[in-house]
Short mmCIF file of C-alpha atoms in Angstrom, two decimals:
data_model
loop_
_atom_site.label_atom_id
_atom_site.label_comp_id
_atom_site.label_asym_id
_atom_site.label_seq_id
_atom_site.Cartn_x
_atom_site.Cartn_y
_atom_site.Cartn_z
CA MET E 338 223.15 256.60 -27.69
CA ASP E 339 226.53 257.49 -26.32
CA PHE E 340 227.89 255.18 -23.64
CA ARG E 341 230.34 257.00 -21.39
CA PHE E 342 233.13 254.65 -20.49
CA ASP E 343 234.99 257.53 -18.92
CA ILE E 344 232.61 257.76 -15.95
CA ILE E 345 232.91 254.00 -15.41
CA ALA E 346 236.67 254.42 -15.43
CA HIS E 347 236.30 257.25 -12.97
CA TYR E 348 234.26 255.09 -10.60
CA LEU E 349 236.21 251.90 -11.17
CA PRO E 350 238.39 252.15 -8.03
CA VAL E 351 235.39 252.48 -5.68
CA LEU E 352 233.43 249.88 -7.63
CA LEU E 353 236.30 247.47 -7.10
CA LYS E 354 236.35 248.31 -3.40
CA GLY E 355 232.61 247.70 -3.40
CA THR E 356 233.19 244.36 -5.09
CA ALA E 357 235.70 243.44 -2.40
CA PHE E 358 233.12 244.39 0.23
CA THR E 359 230.48 242.25 -1.47
CA ILE E 360 232.85 239.29 -1.71
CA GLY E 361 233.94 239.71 1.92
CA VAL E 362 230.41 239.94 3.28
CA SER E 363 229.32 237.01 1.14
CA ILE E 364 232.14 234.75 2.28
CA VAL E 365 231.68 235.56 5.96
CA SER E 366 227.91 235.13 5.72
CA ILE E 367 228.25 231.84 3.85
CA ILE E 368 230.56 230.52 6.57
CA PHE E 369 228.56 231.71 9.57
CA GLY E 370 225.25 231.00 7.86
CA SER E 371 226.33 227.41 7.16
CA ILE E 372 227.59 226.76 10.69
CA LEU E 373 224.50 228.29 12.24
CA GLY E 374 222.36 226.48 9.67
CA LEU E 375 223.85 223.11 10.62
CA GLY E 376 222.86 223.69 14.23
CA ILE E 377 219.38 224.87 13.31
CA GLY E 378 218.96 221.96 10.90
CA PHE E 379 219.78 219.50 13.69
CA GLY E 380 217.46 221.38 16.02
CA LYS E 381 214.64 220.96 13.55
CA MET E 382 215.30 217.21 13.41
CA ALA E 383 215.12 216.81 17.20
CA PRO E 384 212.84 213.98 18.33
CA LYS E 385 210.87 216.15 20.79
CA ALA E 386 208.34 218.53 19.23
CA TYR E 387 208.79 221.26 21.84
CA PHE E 388 212.53 221.26 21.13
CA ARG E 389 211.95 221.52 17.37
CA TRP E 390 209.55 224.41 17.72
CA PRO E 391 211.99 227.36 18.12
CA PHE E 392 214.04 226.15 15.14
CA HIS E 393 210.91 225.72 13.12
CA CYS E 394 209.92 229.33 13.97
CA TYR E 395 213.38 230.63 13.11
CA ILE E 396 213.34 229.05 9.67
CA ASN E 397 209.81 230.20 8.95
CA PHE E 398 210.52 233.77 10.05
CA PHE E 399 213.65 234.19 7.97
CA ARG E 400 212.25 232.45 4.92
CA GLY E 401 208.84 234.04 5.23
CA THR E 402 209.83 237.71 5.51
CA PRO E 403 211.76 239.83 3.00
CA LEU E 404 215.49 240.22 3.51
CA TYR E 405 214.85 243.94 2.96
CA VAL E 406 212.78 244.04 6.16
CA GLN E 407 215.26 241.86 8.04
CA ILE E 408 218.13 244.19 7.18
CA LEU E 409 216.21 247.17 8.52
CA ILE E 410 215.25 245.36 11.71
CA VAL E 411 218.83 244.22 12.32
CA HIS E 412 220.27 247.61 11.46
CA PHE E 413 217.96 249.86 13.44
CA GLY E 414 216.80 247.39 16.10
CA VAL E 415 219.04 244.45 16.85
CA ILE E 416 222.53 245.90 16.46
CA PRO E 417 221.80 249.11 18.43
CA ALA E 418 220.24 247.00 21.19
CA PHE E 419 223.45 244.99 21.62
CA TYR E 420 226.08 247.44 20.46
CA GLY E 421 224.67 250.82 21.43
CA SER E 422 224.63 252.34 17.98
CA THR E 423 224.11 251.30 14.39
CA ASN E 424 226.99 249.65 12.59
CA VAL E 425 226.87 248.98 8.88
CA LEU E 426 229.51 246.25 8.82
CA MET E 427 227.92 244.32 11.68
CA THR E 428 224.47 244.60 10.15
CA SER E 429 225.83 243.29 6.87
CA PHE E 430 227.35 240.19 8.46
CA VAL E 431 224.55 239.54 10.93
CA ALA E 432 221.58 240.06 8.62
CA LEU E 433 222.95 237.98 5.76
CA SER E 434 224.26 235.21 8.06
CA LEU E 435 220.95 234.90 9.91
CA ASN E 436 219.02 234.85 6.66
CA SER E 437 221.34 232.36 5.00
CA ALA E 438 221.25 230.10 8.07
CA ALA E 439 217.52 229.53 7.60
CA TYR E 440 218.01 228.28 4.05
CA SER E 441 221.16 226.34 4.94
CA ALA E 442 219.31 224.62 7.79
CA GLU E 443 216.74 223.26 5.35
CA ILE E 444 219.46 222.14 2.95
CA PHE E 445 221.24 220.29 5.76
CA ARG E 446 218.03 218.73 7.01
CA ALA E 447 216.91 217.59 3.57
CA GLY E 448 220.39 216.23 2.80
CA ILE E 449 220.67 214.30 6.04
CA GLN E 450 217.15 212.92 5.84
CA SER E 451 217.76 211.78 2.27
CA ILE E 452 220.28 209.19 3.51
CA ASP E 453 218.80 205.70 3.88
CA PRO E 454 218.08 205.00 7.58
CA GLY E 455 219.85 201.65 7.05
CA GLN E 456 223.15 203.53 6.95
CA ARG E 457 222.68 204.81 10.47
CA GLU E 458 221.45 201.42 11.65
CA ALA E 459 224.52 199.72 10.21
CA ALA E 460 226.78 202.25 11.93
CA VAL E 461 225.20 202.05 15.36
CA SER E 462 224.90 198.27 15.17
CA LEU E 463 228.71 198.26 14.91
CA GLY E 464 228.80 200.10 18.24
CA MET E 465 229.23 203.62 16.90
CA THR E 466 227.65 206.46 18.82
CA GLY E 467 225.04 208.64 17.13
CA PHE E 468 227.72 211.30 16.74
CA GLN E 469 230.16 208.89 15.09
CA ALA E 470 227.46 207.62 12.75
CA MET E 471 226.68 211.20 11.76
CA ARG E 472 230.30 212.19 11.32
CA PHE E 473 231.68 209.15 9.49
CA ILE E 474 228.67 207.77 7.68
CA ILE E 475 225.75 210.14 7.24
CA LEU E 476 227.29 213.60 6.78
CA PRO E 477 229.94 212.60 4.22
CA GLN E 478 227.22 211.11 2.04
CA ALA E 479 224.70 213.88 2.71
CA VAL E 480 227.15 216.68 1.94
CA LYS E 481 227.58 215.33 -1.58
CA ARG E 482 223.86 215.66 -2.15
CA MET E 483 223.82 219.14 -0.60
CA VAL E 484 226.41 220.68 -2.91
CA PRO E 485 224.03 221.71 -5.73
CA ALA E 486 221.54 223.21 -3.27
CA PHE E 487 224.29 225.09 -1.45
CA GLY E 488 225.59 226.39 -4.77
CA ASN E 489 222.19 227.82 -5.44
CA GLU E 490 221.98 229.33 -1.97
CA PHE E 491 225.43 230.94 -2.22
CA ILE E 492 224.60 232.53 -5.56
CA VAL E 493 221.37 233.94 -4.16
CA LEU E 494 223.29 235.27 -1.18
CA VAL E 495 225.82 237.12 -3.33
CA LYS E 496 223.01 238.76 -5.28
CA ASP E 497 220.95 239.51 -2.17
CA SER E 498 223.89 241.33 -0.60
CA SER E 499 222.99 244.14 -3.01
CA LEU E 500 220.12 244.98 -0.64
CA LEU E 501 222.73 246.23 1.81
CA ALA E 502 222.89 249.39 -0.32
CA LEU E 503 219.76 250.25 1.64
CA ILE E 504 221.82 250.97 4.76
CA ALA E 505 224.66 252.60 2.82
CA ALA E 506 226.97 249.61 3.09
CA PRO E 507 229.81 250.43 0.66
CA GLU E 508 229.15 247.55 -1.71
CA ILE E 509 228.61 247.40 -5.47
CA MET E 510 225.04 248.73 -5.62
CA TYR E 511 225.79 251.57 -3.25
CA TRP E 512 228.54 252.88 -5.51
CA SER E 513 226.43 252.37 -8.61
CA ASN E 514 223.68 254.46 -7.06
CA THR E 515 226.19 257.13 -6.15
CA MET E 516 227.46 257.12 -9.70
CA LYS E 517 223.95 257.48 -11.02
CA GLY E 518 223.34 260.40 -8.64
CA GLN E 519 226.48 262.21 -9.66
CA TYR E 520 226.14 261.86 -13.44
CA LEU E 521 222.37 261.39 -13.72
CA ARG E 522 222.91 258.44 -16.04
CA ILE E 523 221.22 255.06 -15.92
CA TRP E 524 222.92 252.60 -18.23
CA GLU E 525 226.53 253.02 -17.19
CA PRO E 526 226.19 252.47 -13.43
CA TYR E 527 223.58 249.72 -13.55
CA LEU E 528 225.00 247.75 -16.44
CA THR E 529 228.39 247.89 -14.76
CA ALA E 530 226.88 246.64 -11.50
CA ALA E 531 225.03 243.89 -13.34
CA LEU E 532 228.21 242.82 -15.10
CA ILE E 533 230.18 242.65 -11.83
CA TYR E 534 227.47 240.55 -10.15
CA PHE E 535 227.33 238.30 -13.17
CA ILE E 536 231.09 237.75 -13.11
CA LEU E 537 230.92 236.95 -9.38
CA THR E 538 228.03 234.49 -9.59
CA TYR E 539 229.25 232.90 -12.80
CA SER E 540 232.69 232.27 -11.30
CA LEU E 541 231.03 230.91 -8.17
CA SER E 542 228.87 228.52 -10.18
CA LYS E 543 231.93 227.31 -12.09
CA LEU E 544 233.74 226.76 -8.80
CA LEU E 545 230.76 224.85 -7.39
CA ASN E 546 230.52 222.69 -10.51
CA TYR E 547 234.13 221.82 -10.00
CA ILE E 548 233.54 220.94 -6.34
CA GLU E 549 230.49 218.89 -7.31
CA ARG E 550 232.59 216.81 -9.67
CA LYS E 551 235.29 216.38 -7.05
CA VAL E 552 233.25 215.17 -4.09
CA MET B 157 224.90 177.86 32.39
CA GLU B 158 223.73 181.42 31.91
CA PRO B 159 222.23 181.92 28.45
CA MET B 160 224.02 184.27 26.03
CA ILE B 161 220.73 185.98 25.27
CA SER B 162 217.69 185.82 27.47
CA VAL B 163 214.45 187.36 26.24
CA ARG B 164 211.78 187.77 28.87
CA HIS B 165 208.16 188.77 28.37
CA LEU B 166 209.06 191.00 25.45
CA HIS B 167 206.30 193.28 24.11
CA LYS B 168 206.59 195.70 21.21
CA SER B 169 203.98 197.85 19.47
CA PHE B 170 204.14 200.36 16.67
CA GLY B 171 201.36 202.72 17.72
CA ALA B 172 198.25 200.65 18.25
CA HIS B 173 199.66 197.78 16.25
CA LYS B 174 201.02 195.02 18.46
CA VAL B 175 204.07 193.45 16.80
CA LEU B 176 205.51 191.30 19.56
CA ALA B 177 203.47 189.80 22.36
CA ASP B 178 205.16 188.16 25.30
CA ILE B 179 208.22 186.60 23.69
CA ASN B 180 210.32 184.37 25.95
CA VAL B 181 213.45 182.82 24.48
CA ASP B 182 216.85 181.77 25.79
CA ILE B 183 219.73 181.47 23.36
CA HIS B 184 222.87 179.70 24.49
CA THR B 185 226.51 180.04 23.59
CA ARG B 186 227.40 178.40 20.25
CA GLU B 187 223.75 177.86 19.46
CA VAL B 188 222.34 178.62 16.00
CA VAL B 189 218.72 179.70 16.30
CA VAL B 190 216.75 180.14 13.09
CA VAL B 191 213.57 182.21 13.17
CA ILE B 192 210.99 181.45 10.51
CA GLY B 193 207.46 182.62 9.91
CA PRO B 194 205.23 184.48 7.47
CA SER B 195 205.78 188.14 6.55
CA GLY B 196 204.60 190.46 9.28
CA SER B 197 204.97 187.81 11.95
CA GLY B 198 207.34 190.06 13.91
CA LYS B 199 210.49 188.01 13.35
CA SER B 200 212.58 190.91 12.03
CA THR B 201 211.33 193.19 14.80
CA PHE B 202 212.27 190.51 17.32
CA LEU B 203 215.79 190.34 15.90
CA ARG B 204 216.13 194.13 15.84
CA CYS B 205 215.08 194.29 19.50
CA LEU B 206 218.06 192.09 20.38
CA ASN B 207 220.51 194.91 19.58
CA PHE B 208 218.04 197.64 20.47
CA LEU B 209 217.49 198.97 16.95
CA GLU B 210 213.89 198.68 18.07
CA GLN B 211 213.02 199.54 21.65
CA PRO B 212 210.60 197.18 23.30
CA GLN B 213 207.89 198.67 25.50
CA GLU B 214 207.81 195.90 28.05
CA GLY B 215 209.86 192.98 29.19
CA ASP B 216 213.60 192.68 29.08
CA ILE B 217 216.49 191.33 27.06
CA LEU B 218 219.61 190.17 28.87
CA ILE B 219 222.85 189.86 26.92
CA GLU B 220 225.22 187.79 29.05
CA GLY B 221 223.19 188.88 32.03
CA THR B 222 223.22 192.61 31.20
CA SER B 223 219.76 194.11 30.81
CA LEU B 224 219.22 196.20 27.68
CA MET B 225 216.34 197.97 29.38
CA ALA B 226 218.37 199.07 32.43
CA LYS B 227 219.11 202.79 32.48
CA SER B 228 222.74 202.16 33.43
CA THR B 229 223.45 199.98 30.39
CA ARG B 230 225.57 201.56 27.69
CA ILE B 231 223.88 200.26 24.59
CA ASN B 232 226.84 201.09 22.33
CA ASP B 233 229.04 198.76 24.37
CA ILE B 234 226.52 195.93 24.13
CA ARG B 235 226.23 196.43 20.38
CA THR B 236 229.95 195.84 19.89
CA GLU B 237 229.29 192.25 21.03
CA LEU B 238 226.40 191.77 18.58
CA GLY B 239 227.22 191.74 14.88
CA MET B 240 224.27 192.53 12.62
CA VAL B 241 223.79 191.64 8.98
CA PHE B 242 220.95 193.36 7.12
CA GLN B 243 218.76 192.28 4.24
CA GLN B 244 219.90 195.30 2.20
CA PHE B 245 223.59 194.92 3.21
CA ASN B 246 223.81 198.60 4.23
CA LEU B 247 227.44 198.88 3.23
CA PHE B 248 228.83 202.42 3.40
CA PRO B 249 228.89 203.43 -0.29
CA HIS B 250 231.40 206.27 0.16
CA LYS B 251 234.04 203.96 1.61
CA LYS B 252 236.09 201.21 0.04
CA VAL B 253 235.44 197.63 1.06
CA ILE B 254 238.47 197.57 3.36
CA GLU B 255 237.45 200.89 4.94
CA ASN B 256 233.94 199.56 5.52
CA ILE B 257 235.47 196.75 7.55
CA MET B 258 238.14 198.79 9.35
CA LEU B 259 236.02 201.75 10.39
CA ALA B 260 234.34 200.37 13.51
CA PRO B 261 237.40 198.55 14.92
CA VAL B 262 239.40 201.77 14.59
CA GLN B 263 236.74 204.21 15.79
CA VAL B 264 234.94 202.08 18.35
CA ARG B 265 237.49 199.51 19.52
CA LYS B 266 240.31 202.08 19.12
CA TRP B 267 242.54 199.56 17.37
CA PRO B 268 245.58 200.92 15.54
CA ALA B 269 244.87 201.15 11.80
CA GLU B 270 247.48 198.48 11.03
CA GLN B 271 245.84 195.93 13.31
CA ALA B 272 242.40 196.72 11.87
CA ARG B 273 243.75 196.36 8.33
CA ARG B 274 245.27 192.96 9.10
CA LYS B 275 241.99 191.81 10.61
CA ALA B 276 240.03 193.15 7.63
CA LEU B 277 242.25 191.39 5.11
CA GLU B 278 242.05 188.17 7.08
CA LEU B 279 238.23 188.39 7.08
CA LEU B 280 238.08 189.25 3.38
CA ASP B 281 240.13 186.14 2.75
CA LYS B 282 237.72 184.16 4.88
CA VAL B 283 234.71 185.32 2.85
CA GLY B 284 236.65 184.85 -0.40
CA LEU B 285 236.89 188.50 -1.43
CA SER B 286 240.54 189.42 -0.92
CA GLU B 287 240.74 190.92 -4.38
CA LYS B 288 237.91 193.36 -3.60
CA ALA B 289 239.63 195.16 -0.71
CA GLU B 290 240.13 198.39 -2.65
CA ALA B 291 236.79 198.25 -4.51
CA TYR B 292 233.79 200.42 -3.72
CA PRO B 293 230.55 198.70 -2.70
CA ALA B 294 228.74 199.87 -5.85
CA SER B 295 230.97 197.58 -7.93
CA LEU B 296 230.04 194.45 -5.96
CA SER B 297 227.34 191.93 -6.77
CA GLY B 298 224.66 191.37 -4.12
CA GLY B 299 226.30 188.21 -2.90
CA GLN B 300 229.69 189.87 -2.64
CA ALA B 301 228.20 192.88 -0.85
CA GLN B 302 226.55 190.64 1.71
CA ARG B 303 229.78 188.73 2.31
CA VAL B 304 231.56 192.05 2.89
CA ALA B 305 228.79 193.03 5.30
CA ILE B 306 229.37 189.79 7.22
CA ALA B 307 233.11 190.49 7.31
CA ARG B 308 232.39 194.03 8.53
CA ALA B 309 230.31 192.69 11.42
CA LEU B 310 232.91 190.04 12.26
CA ALA B 311 235.70 192.62 12.41
CA MET B 312 234.36 193.76 15.77
CA GLU B 313 234.89 190.19 17.03
CA PRO B 314 231.33 189.93 18.28
CA LYS B 315 230.12 187.11 20.50
CA ILE B 316 226.80 186.90 18.71
CA MET B 317 225.82 187.38 15.06
CA LEU B 318 222.33 188.50 14.07
CA PHE B 319 221.17 187.94 10.50
CA ASP B 320 218.06 189.73 9.25
CA GLU B 321 216.95 187.90 6.11
CA PRO B 322 220.49 188.02 4.73
CA THR B 323 219.64 186.32 1.43
CA SER B 324 216.19 187.79 0.70
CA ALA B 325 217.51 190.63 -1.48
CA LEU B 326 219.83 188.38 -3.49
CA ASP B 327 219.46 186.86 -6.92
CA PRO B 328 218.95 183.12 -6.48
CA GLU B 329 222.37 182.17 -7.84
CA MET B 330 224.06 184.25 -5.13
CA VAL B 331 222.21 182.82 -2.16
CA GLY B 332 224.55 179.86 -1.92
CA GLU B 333 227.76 181.84 -1.49
CA VAL B 334 226.31 183.80 1.44
CA LEU B 335 224.84 180.72 3.10
CA ALA B 336 228.22 178.99 2.74
CA VAL B 337 229.90 181.76 4.74
CA MET B 338 227.19 181.51 7.39
CA LYS B 339 227.60 177.74 7.59
CA ASP B 340 231.34 178.20 8.16
CA LEU B 341 230.59 180.59 10.99
CA ALA B 342 228.16 178.17 12.57
CA ARG B 343 230.74 175.38 12.33
CA GLU B 344 233.27 177.57 14.12
CA GLY B 345 230.88 177.85 17.02
CA MET B 346 229.52 181.37 16.55
CA THR B 347 226.31 182.05 18.43
CA MET B 348 223.83 183.03 15.72
CA VAL B 349 220.26 184.21 15.41
CA VAL B 350 219.08 184.01 11.82
CA VAL B 351 215.80 185.28 10.42
CA THR B 352 215.38 183.61 7.07
CA HIS B 353 213.13 182.01 4.50
CA GLU B 354 215.85 179.50 3.60
CA MET B 355 214.32 176.35 5.03
CA GLY B 356 217.21 174.24 3.78
CA PHE B 357 219.63 176.34 5.82
CA ALA B 358 217.37 176.16 8.87
CA ARG B 359 217.24 172.42 8.63
CA GLU B 360 220.91 171.87 7.96
CA VAL B 361 222.56 174.43 10.22
CA GLY B 362 219.99 175.34 12.86
CA ASP B 363 220.24 173.88 16.34
CA ARG B 364 216.79 175.17 17.04
CA VAL B 365 214.02 176.67 14.94
CA LEU B 366 211.49 179.20 16.20
CA PHE B 367 208.27 179.51 14.26
CA MET B 368 206.69 182.93 14.77
CA GLU B 369 203.27 184.13 13.77
CA GLN B 370 201.36 187.28 14.73
CA GLY B 371 204.04 188.44 17.12
CA ALA B 372 204.30 185.23 19.11
CA VAL B 373 206.52 182.17 19.11
CA VAL B 374 204.04 179.48 18.13
CA GLU B 375 206.41 176.58 18.22
CA GLU B 376 210.08 175.88 18.72
CA GLY B 377 212.21 172.81 18.49
CA HIS B 378 214.97 170.94 16.78
CA PRO B 379 214.72 171.45 13.01
CA GLU B 380 214.18 167.76 12.23
CA GLN B 381 211.34 167.53 14.67
CA LEU B 382 209.75 170.88 13.75
CA PHE B 383 209.93 170.34 10.01
CA SER B 384 208.94 166.68 10.03
CA HIS B 385 206.47 166.61 12.89
CA PRO B 386 205.15 170.10 13.61
CA SER B 387 202.86 169.95 16.58
CA HIS B 388 200.80 173.06 15.81
CA GLU B 389 198.27 173.42 13.03
CA ARG B 390 199.62 176.91 12.17
CA THR B 391 203.17 175.59 11.83
CA ARG B 392 201.90 172.82 9.57
CA ALA B 393 199.98 175.32 7.44
CA PHE B 394 203.02 177.57 7.06
CA LEU B 395 205.41 174.73 6.29
CA SER B 396 203.08 173.26 3.70
CA LYS B 397 203.31 176.56 1.82
CA VAL B 398 207.07 177.02 1.93
CA LEU B 399 208.50 173.50 1.73
#
């Protein structure tokens, strides 16, 4: 079997642009997904059941339906409703952030609830407010326990961003598909895409291992 | 004189399970009150109600005349006057010993860090742990951890100290060092409420002993009188098992 490195070389500039897109979307979605997830996680820990309910529904919807479907709904439904027309970049950020927030919320919740209630009691018995207890005592300890789970979530997010090819977002898979269409070859485009994703996720896991040792 | 703590008709249930039934106690300034009783008698719940870690359903608790049950009361402010020491120490494991002690004075009392540090070092000296200031809680023995926890509570300069079975999680050889710190505090005139199984401590340091069973104060009195001449059959039965 001949393996045509020349077509990979030909596509390399756009594949690199696609990689930059994937990295950009992933970083933004990780940030917004985590912030949103923190809020949703707290919402799900609210003492009143009726207050928990919408957060509970959110998490179940985004975890219980395929990202594929969510991307289509956001792209053809949500974004046009707010923005007037479809927008690939917005869909990419919004769909991945909303999806990631559901998983992040559960990671936050599990991390926070894993801290011994005695820690909070000690903090508030010293006169700290609930917010101070959370900020100085509970979150710093909980975050340490969340790092491995977040690492996992971030890696999944990077890989799941490949589904954005579905709406022609100019990321790695999109360009690989284009390459396949132009040359009618399978191995070169898809092995190249696989290799790029692997490099991204492997670097990310190394980075997270480093952070895990540090905290 | 107005009592430091006044507990009136206090009732507390967990679901259908009644834990405290009509508790009435006054605790005065500089008084050391020791609460004894069998497991499940409600003595820890009673103590935890005093700083509102547990919310009573009925009755009231007045701290220097301020009602804990009143809507207008800022419970965080009241808690700064009540130091609490827990059975499991509950030190903050991610912070050094000195940071454990300084945190609340800096964040709650808004002291400058330097003042809080001075106070913390002074208290560590008092509990005999000056050399542990920069250590993390995980490196401390149980007795040391509990002495740090006492120092942490004292750093807020509370008017009252609450002790929830402070020696129950300790190896026997470490009980003495914690009780010694508590005795010092009592000698200095700290108002203290101590839930404990240490009958020797109750007898030696207590100004008054409350015997609780099934969510009620069965008997109270001076330790000599209560230990030597208990007037209730249930007190006698309990004491015969523990003494």
